[in-house]
Amino acid sequence: MFRQKRKRDFERVRKTLMGGKADCVPLIELGIHPVIKEKILGRPLVSVKDDIEFMDMMGYDFVKIQPAITFELEQELVEKSEDGTYKNAPDRAWAPEHGGIITTMEDLNNYNWPKIEDISYQKFDDALPHLPKGMKIIGQYGDIFTLAWELMGFETFALATFTDPELVKKLLEKIESIILPMFKKMATLEQVGALWYSDDIAYSHGLMMSPDFYREYFFPFLKRIGDIAKGANLPFIYHTDGILYDVFDDIIESGVNAQHPIEPKAMDIAEVKKRYGKNISLCGGIEVDVLSRGTTKDVEKLTLEIMAKAKPNGGWCAGSSNSVPDYVPVENYIAMVNTVIENGDY
């Protein structure tokens, strides 16, 4: 099933994320659904030890871990998938589009904000004794912008940028005051080898908000996380889907070392690498739709095509164009991984 030829070595990930060419192309994913992991492991996924075993088995040089924290949101959750494999899953949820929990300054002040001292980093400690030699943790969290519009409802949030910009500013600052300390803490942990911030700001056809909005309200936050990573000498990965040409320079100036993913229907990875490859590394780009609905041969062919565009001169970590959801056939996911491992040497 697996055609492993590599020893775990996080240095290849670090070198690639920083724009260099390692011994081979590293594998990377923002998320792999537990259903996929359990099918491959052949048992339930119950601990960070299981997650590490899966990542090691598949050829990754890292395990991604988040601090544990809860923000109360008014999301509508799907009760059950078509095959009945899960209930109330946050990856099958609808955020409010109109009104949300916070629509006034009074709402903001009365919201039950999580406390910094209640954030748990226990999984980072639990992982330490189980990390194979050469493997490290990528510490990940996100969603300063996303949480703000989810708490307000996107339509209310968008209108408030004109009618009540002070509320928008205060809300974003409050969320940052909780999330930024996570990155400061993760940057101090010896087992953490990189930081990863995720926050979607674009659709496949355009940005969710204007470039000016992001320059005023968002990129200063992103830069503060970038400064934390730089101060700790850690690579900094940023995740957002969509078309980013209007703000790519802003992303780079915020201290981002690697952009994840490159969504094929939004941007061509060869074009992105040509225009920005000297200043930022790239991650992902293998279309999830093909992973989900293609054959293993389709997946192998596409993976080789993306490798041909993105592999030369380094600066590319291989993976999907977003994440690996539960509806991807296991054999297709394995075909992508094996194709990278078999053809990824420099």
CSV table of C-alpha atoms in Angstrom, one decimal:
chain,number,residue,atom,x,y,z
A,1,MET,CA,0.0,0.0,0.0
A,2,PHE,CA,2.7,2.5,1.0
A,3,ARG,CA,6.0,2.9,-0.8
A,4,GLN,CA,8.2,4.6,1.8
A,5,LYS,CA,11.8,5.4,1.0
A,6,ARG,CA,12.3,8.4,3.3
A,7,LYS,CA,13.5,8.9,6.9
A,8,ARG,CA,11.6,11.6,8.8
A,9,ASP,CA,13.4,14.8,8.6
A,10,PHE,CA,11.6,18.1,9.4
A,11,GLU,CA,14.6,20.0,8.1
A,12,ARG,CA,13.4,19.2,4.5
A,13,VAL,CA,10.1,20.9,5.4
A,14,ARG,CA,11.8,23.9,7.0
A,15,LYS,CA,14.2,24.3,4.1
A,16,THR,CA,11.4,24.1,1.5
A,17,LEU,CA,9.1,26.5,3.4
A,18,MET,CA,11.9,29.0,3.5
A,19,GLY,CA,12.3,28.8,-0.3
A,20,GLY,CA,15.1,26.3,-0.6
A,21,LYS,CA,15.5,22.9,-2.3
A,22,ALA,CA,15.7,20.0,0.1
A,23,ASP,CA,16.6,16.4,-0.7
A,24,CYS,CA,13.0,15.8,-1.9
A,25,VAL,CA,9.6,17.4,-2.1
A,26,PRO,CA,7.9,17.3,1.4
A,27,LEU,CA,4.3,16.3,1.9
A,28,ILE,CA,1.9,18.8,3.5
A,29,GLU,CA,-1.8,19.0,4.4
A,30,LEU,CA,-3.8,21.4,6.4
A,31,GLY,CA,-6.3,18.7,7.3
A,32,ILE,CA,-6.9,15.0,6.7
A,33,HIS,CA,-10.3,13.8,7.8
A,34,PRO,CA,-10.4,11.4,10.7
A,35,VAL,CA,-12.4,9.0,8.7
A,36,ILE,CA,-9.5,8.7,6.2
A,37,LYS,CA,-7.0,8.3,8.9
A,38,GLU,CA,-9.0,5.6,10.7
A,39,LYS,CA,-9.5,3.6,7.5
A,40,ILE,CA,-5.8,3.6,6.9
A,41,LEU,CA,-4.8,2.9,10.5
A,42,GLY,CA,-7.5,0.3,10.8
A,43,ARG,CA,-8.7,1.5,14.2
A,44,PRO,CA,-10.4,4.6,15.8
A,45,LEU,CA,-8.3,7.8,16.1
A,46,VAL,CA,-8.4,8.5,19.8
A,47,SER,CA,-5.2,10.3,20.7
A,48,VAL,CA,-2.4,12.5,19.4
A,49,LYS,CA,-0.3,9.3,19.5
A,50,ASP,CA,-2.6,7.8,16.8
A,51,ASP,CA,-2.3,11.0,14.7
A,52,ILE,CA,1.5,10.9,14.9
A,53,GLU,CA,1.5,7.3,13.9
A,54,PHE,CA,-0.7,8.0,10.9
A,55,MET,CA,1.5,11.0,9.7
A,56,ASP,CA,4.6,8.9,10.2
A,57,MET,CA,3.1,6.0,8.3
A,58,MET,CA,2.2,8.2,5.3
A,59,GLY,CA,5.6,9.9,5.0
A,60,TYR,CA,4.9,13.3,6.6
A,61,ASP,CA,7.7,14.9,8.5
A,62,PHE,CA,5.4,16.7,10.9
A,63,VAL,CA,2.1,16.5,12.8
A,64,LYS,CA,-0.1,19.6,12.9
A,65,ILE,CA,-1.6,20.5,16.3
A,66,GLN,CA,-3.9,23.2,17.5
A,67,PRO,CA,-4.3,24.7,20.9
A,68,ALA,CA,-7.8,23.8,22.3
A,69,ILE,CA,-10.2,26.7,22.7
A,70,THR,CA,-13.9,27.2,22.1
A,71,PHE,CA,-15.7,30.2,20.6
A,72,GLU,CA,-19.5,30.1,20.8
A,73,LEU,CA,-21.0,30.5,17.3
A,74,GLU,CA,-24.5,30.3,15.9
A,75,GLN,CA,-23.7,27.6,13.3
A,76,GLU,CA,-26.2,25.2,11.8
A,77,LEU,CA,-24.6,21.8,11.9
A,78,VAL,CA,-25.4,18.9,9.7
A,79,GLU,CA,-26.7,16.0,11.8
A,80,LYS,CA,-25.3,13.1,9.8
A,81,SER,CA,-23.4,12.5,6.6
A,82,GLU,CA,-24.9,10.4,3.8
A,83,ASP,CA,-23.0,7.3,5.0
A,84,GLY,CA,-23.8,8.0,8.6
A,85,THR,CA,-20.2,8.3,9.7
A,86,TYR,CA,-20.5,11.4,11.9
A,87,LYS,CA,-22.9,13.7,13.6
A,88,ASN,CA,-22.8,17.5,14.3
A,89,ALA,CA,-19.5,17.9,12.4
A,90,PRO,CA,-18.1,21.4,12.2
A,91,ASP,CA,-16.9,20.7,8.7
A,92,ARG,CA,-20.5,20.4,7.6
A,93,ALA,CA,-21.8,23.6,9.0
A,94,TRP,CA,-23.3,26.9,7.8
A,95,ALA,CA,-22.1,30.1,9.4
A,96,PRO,CA,-24.7,32.9,9.7
A,97,GLU,CA,-25.0,35.0,6.5
A,98,HIS,CA,-27.2,37.8,7.9
A,99,GLY,CA,-27.5,38.6,11.6
A,100,GLY,CA,-25.1,37.0,14.1
A,101,ILE,CA,-24.4,37.0,17.9
A,102,ILE,CA,-22.6,40.3,17.9
A,103,THR,CA,-24.2,43.3,16.1
A,104,THR,CA,-23.6,46.1,18.6
A,105,MET,CA,-20.9,47.2,20.9
A,106,GLU,CA,-23.1,46.0,23.8
A,107,ASP,CA,-23.2,42.5,22.3
A,108,LEU,CA,-19.4,42.6,22.0
A,109,ASN,CA,-19.0,43.5,25.6
A,110,ASN,CA,-21.5,40.9,26.8
A,111,TYR,CA,-20.2,38.0,24.7
A,112,ASN,CA,-18.8,35.1,26.7
A,113,TRP,CA,-15.2,35.5,25.5
A,114,PRO,CA,-12.8,32.5,26.2
A,115,LYS,CA,-10.1,33.4,28.6
A,116,ILE,CA,-6.4,33.2,27.6
A,117,GLU,CA,-5.7,31.1,30.7
A,118,ASP,CA,-8.2,28.5,29.6
A,119,ILE,CA,-6.4,27.8,26.3
A,120,SER,CA,-5.0,24.2,26.5
A,121,TYR,CA,-1.7,23.2,25.0
A,122,GLN,CA,-2.0,19.7,26.4
A,123,LYS,CA,-1.8,18.0,23.0
A,124,PHE,CA,1.6,19.6,22.4
A,125,ASP,CA,2.9,18.0,25.6
A,126,ASP,CA,1.1,14.7,24.9
A,127,ALA,CA,2.8,14.5,21.5
A,128,LEU,CA,6.4,15.0,22.7
A,129,PRO,CA,7.2,11.5,23.9
A,130,HIS,CA,5.7,10.0,20.7
A,131,LEU,CA,7.4,12.1,18.0
A,132,PRO,CA,9.7,9.9,15.9
A,133,LYS,CA,13.2,11.1,15.5
A,134,GLY,CA,13.3,13.8,12.8
A,135,MET,CA,9.5,14.7,13.1
A,136,LYS,CA,8.3,18.0,14.6
A,137,ILE,CA,5.0,19.8,15.3
A,138,ILE,CA,3.5,22.5,13.1
A,139,GLY,CA,1.5,24.7,15.5
A,140,GLN,CA,-1.7,26.0,13.8
A,141,TYR,CA,-4.6,28.2,14.5
A,142,GLY,CA,-6.4,31.0,12.7
A,143,ASP,CA,-9.6,32.9,11.8
A,144,ILE,CA,-9.3,36.4,13.2
A,145,PHE,CA,-11.2,37.7,10.1
A,146,THR,CA,-13.4,34.6,9.8
A,147,LEU,CA,-14.4,34.6,13.4
A,148,ALA,CA,-15.3,38.2,13.2
A,149,TRP,CA,-17.8,37.8,10.3
A,150,GLU,CA,-19.1,34.6,11.7
A,151,LEU,CA,-19.9,36.3,15.0
A,152,MET,CA,-21.7,39.2,13.2
A,153,GLY,CA,-23.1,37.4,10.2
A,154,PHE,CA,-21.3,38.2,6.9
A,155,GLU,CA,-23.9,40.6,5.6
A,156,THR,CA,-24.0,42.5,8.9
A,157,PHE,CA,-20.2,42.5,9.1
A,158,ALA,CA,-19.8,43.8,5.6
A,159,LEU,CA,-22.3,46.6,6.1
A,160,ALA,CA,-20.7,47.5,9.4
A,161,THR,CA,-17.4,48.2,7.8
A,162,PHE,CA,-19.2,51.3,6.4
A,163,THR,CA,-21.9,52.0,9.1
A,164,ASP,CA,-20.0,51.1,12.3
A,165,PRO,CA,-16.3,50.7,11.5
A,166,GLU,CA,-15.4,51.1,15.2
A,167,LEU,CA,-17.4,48.0,16.1
A,168,VAL,CA,-15.6,46.0,13.3
A,169,LYS,CA,-12.2,47.3,14.6
A,170,LYS,CA,-12.9,46.5,18.2
A,171,LEU,CA,-14.2,43.0,17.4
A,172,LEU,CA,-11.2,42.2,15.3
A,173,GLU,CA,-8.9,43.5,18.0
A,174,LYS,CA,-10.6,41.5,20.7
A,175,ILE,CA,-10.3,38.2,18.7
A,176,GLU,CA,-6.7,39.0,18.0
A,177,SER,CA,-6.0,39.5,21.7
A,178,ILE,CA,-7.0,35.9,22.3
A,179,ILE,CA,-5.4,34.3,19.2
A,180,LEU,CA,-2.1,36.1,19.1
A,181,PRO,CA,-1.0,34.7,22.5
A,182,MET,CA,-1.4,31.2,21.1
A,183,PHE,CA,1.2,31.9,18.4
A,184,LYS,CA,3.5,33.5,21.0
A,185,LYS,CA,3.2,30.4,23.2
A,186,MET,CA,3.6,27.9,20.3
A,187,ALA,CA,6.7,29.7,19.2
A,188,THR,CA,8.4,29.0,22.5
A,189,LEU,CA,7.8,25.2,22.4
A,190,GLU,CA,10.9,23.2,21.4
A,191,GLN,CA,8.9,20.6,19.6
A,192,VAL,CA,7.3,23.2,17.3
A,193,GLY,CA,9.1,23.6,14.0
A,194,ALA,CA,6.8,26.0,12.1
A,195,LEU,CA,3.7,28.2,12.6
A,196,TRP,CA,0.6,28.0,10.4
A,197,TYR,CA,-2.1,30.6,10.4
A,198,SER,CA,-5.3,29.9,8.5
A,199,ASP,CA,-8.0,32.5,7.5
A,200,ASP,CA,-9.9,32.5,4.2
A,201,ILE,CA,-10.1,35.9,2.6
A,202,ALA,CA,-11.0,35.0,-1.0
A,203,TYR,CA,-13.3,33.1,-3.3
A,204,SER,CA,-12.1,31.5,-6.5
A,205,HIS,CA,-13.3,34.5,-8.5
A,206,GLY,CA,-12.3,37.4,-6.2
A,207,LEU,CA,-11.5,38.6,-2.7
A,208,MET,CA,-14.3,38.5,-0.1
A,209,MET,CA,-13.5,42.1,0.9
A,210,SER,CA,-11.6,44.9,-0.9
A,211,PRO,CA,-7.8,45.0,-0.8
A,212,ASP,CA,-8.1,48.3,1.1
A,213,PHE,CA,-10.1,46.6,3.8
A,214,TYR,CA,-7.5,43.9,4.3
A,215,ARG,CA,-4.7,46.4,4.3
A,216,GLU,CA,-6.4,48.4,7.1
A,217,TYR,CA,-7.9,45.6,9.2
A,218,PHE,CA,-6.3,42.3,8.4
A,219,PHE,CA,-2.7,42.4,7.2
A,220,PRO,CA,-1.4,44.2,10.3
A,221,PHE,CA,-2.7,41.2,12.3
A,222,LEU,CA,-1.0,38.8,9.9
A,223,LYS,CA,2.2,40.7,10.1
A,224,ARG,CA,2.2,40.5,13.9
A,225,ILE,CA,2.0,36.7,13.6
A,226,GLY,CA,4.7,36.9,11.0
A,227,ASP,CA,6.9,38.9,13.4
A,228,ILE,CA,6.5,36.2,16.1
A,229,ALA,CA,7.6,33.5,13.6
A,230,LYS,CA,10.5,35.5,12.4
A,231,GLY,CA,11.6,36.3,16.0
A,232,ALA,CA,11.6,32.6,16.8
A,233,ASN,CA,13.3,31.7,13.6
A,234,LEU,CA,10.3,29.6,12.5
A,235,PRO,CA,8.8,29.2,9.0
A,236,PHE,CA,5.4,30.9,8.7
A,237,ILE,CA,2.7,29.3,6.6
A,238,TYR,CA,-0.5,31.1,5.7
A,239,HIS,CA,-3.6,29.4,4.4
A,240,THR,CA,-6.4,30.9,2.4
A,241,ASP,CA,-8.2,29.6,-0.6
A,242,GLY,CA,-9.1,31.7,-3.6
A,243,ILE,CA,-7.5,34.2,-6.0
A,244,LEU,CA,-4.9,36.3,-4.3
A,245,TYR,CA,-3.1,38.3,-7.0
A,246,ASP,CA,-4.4,41.6,-5.8
A,247,VAL,CA,-2.9,41.1,-2.3
A,248,PHE,CA,0.0,38.6,-2.9
A,249,ASP,CA,2.5,41.4,-2.3
A,250,ASP,CA,0.8,42.2,1.0
A,251,ILE,CA,0.9,38.6,2.1
A,252,ILE,CA,4.6,38.5,1.4
A,253,GLU,CA,5.2,41.8,3.2
A,254,SER,CA,3.4,40.4,6.2
A,255,GLY,CA,6.3,37.9,6.7
A,256,VAL,CA,4.6,34.8,5.2
A,257,ASN,CA,7.2,32.3,4.0
A,258,ALA,CA,4.8,29.8,2.4
A,259,GLN,CA,1.3,30.2,0.9
A,260,HIS,CA,-1.2,27.3,1.2
A,261,PRO,CA,-2.9,26.2,-1.0
A,262,ILE,CA,-2.9,27.1,-4.6
A,263,GLU,CA,-6.5,26.5,-5.6
A,264,PRO,CA,-6.4,25.4,-9.3
A,265,LYS,CA,-9.7,27.1,-10.3
A,266,ALA,CA,-8.5,30.4,-8.9
A,267,MET,CA,-4.8,30.5,-9.8
A,268,ASP,CA,-2.4,28.4,-11.9
A,269,ILE,CA,0.5,27.2,-9.8
A,270,ALA,CA,3.0,27.7,-12.6
A,271,GLU,CA,1.9,31.3,-13.0
A,272,VAL,CA,2.1,31.9,-9.2
A,273,LYS,CA,5.5,30.4,-9.0
A,274,LYS,CA,6.7,32.5,-12.0
A,275,ARG,CA,5.5,35.7,-10.5
A,276,TYR,CA,6.2,35.2,-6.8
A,277,GLY,CA,8.3,32.1,-6.4
A,278,LYS,CA,11.5,34.1,-5.5
A,279,ASN,CA,9.8,35.6,-2.5
A,280,ILE,CA,7.4,32.9,-1.2
A,281,SER,CA,7.2,29.1,-1.2
A,282,LEU,CA,4.0,27.3,-2.3
A,283,CYS,CA,2.1,24.4,-0.8
A,284,GLY,CA,-0.6,22.1,-2.2
A,285,GLY,CA,-2.3,22.5,-5.5
A,286,ILE,CA,-3.5,19.0,-6.3
A,287,GLU,CA,-7.2,19.4,-7.1
A,288,VAL,CA,-9.5,17.9,-4.4
A,289,ASP,CA,-12.2,17.4,-7.0
A,290,VAL,CA,-9.9,14.9,-8.9
A,291,LEU,CA,-8.9,13.3,-5.6
A,292,SER,CA,-12.6,12.9,-4.8
A,293,ARG,CA,-14.1,11.8,-8.2
A,294,GLY,CA,-11.2,10.6,-10.3
A,295,THR,CA,-9.5,7.2,-10.6
A,296,THR,CA,-6.2,6.4,-9.1
A,297,LYS,CA,-4.7,6.9,-12.6
A,298,ASP,CA,-6.3,10.3,-12.8
A,299,VAL,CA,-4.7,11.2,-9.5
A,300,GLU,CA,-1.3,9.9,-10.4
A,301,LYS,CA,-1.4,11.9,-13.7
A,302,LEU,CA,-2.5,15.1,-12.1
A,303,THR,CA,0.0,14.8,-9.3
A,304,LEU,CA,2.8,14.4,-11.9
A,305,GLU,CA,1.5,17.4,-13.8
A,306,ILE,CA,1.5,19.7,-10.8
A,307,MET,CA,4.9,18.4,-9.7
A,308,ALA,CA,6.3,19.3,-13.2
A,309,LYS,CA,5.1,22.9,-12.7
A,310,ALA,CA,5.9,23.4,-9.0
A,311,LYS,CA,8.9,21.1,-8.2
A,312,PRO,CA,11.7,22.8,-10.1
A,313,ASN,CA,14.2,24.7,-7.9
A,314,GLY,CA,12.4,23.7,-4.7
A,315,GLY,CA,10.1,25.9,-2.7
A,316,TRP,CA,7.1,23.6,-3.0
A,317,CYS,CA,5.4,21.2,-0.5
A,318,ALA,CA,3.1,18.7,-2.2
A,319,GLY,CA,-0.5,18.2,-1.1
A,320,SER,CA,-4.1,18.8,-2.0
A,321,SER,CA,-5.7,22.0,-3.1
A,322,ASN,CA,-7.3,22.4,0.3
A,323,SER,CA,-7.5,19.4,2.5
A,324,VAL,CA,-8.5,15.7,2.3
A,325,PRO,CA,-12.2,15.4,3.2
A,326,ASP,CA,-13.9,12.2,4.2
A,327,TYR,CA,-15.4,11.6,0.7
A,328,VAL,CA,-12.0,11.2,-0.9
A,329,PRO,CA,-11.5,7.5,-1.7
A,330,VAL,CA,-8.6,6.2,0.4
A,331,GLU,CA,-7.0,4.6,-2.6
A,332,ASN,CA,-6.9,8.0,-4.3
A,333,TYR,CA,-5.3,9.7,-1.3
A,334,ILE,CA,-2.7,7.0,-1.1
A,335,ALA,CA,-2.1,7.3,-4.9
A,336,MET,CA,-1.3,11.0,-4.5
A,337,VAL,CA,1.1,10.4,-1.6
A,338,ASN,CA,2.9,7.5,-3.3
A,339,THR,CA,3.3,9.5,-6.5
A,340,VAL,CA,5.0,12.3,-4.6
A,341,ILE,CA,7.3,10.0,-2.7
A,342,GLU,CA,8.3,8.0,-5.8
A,343,ASN,CA,8.9,11.1,-8.0
A,344,GLY,CA,9.8,13.8,-5.4
A,345,ASP,CA,13.6,13.3,-5.2
A,346,TYR,CA,15.9,16.1,-6.5
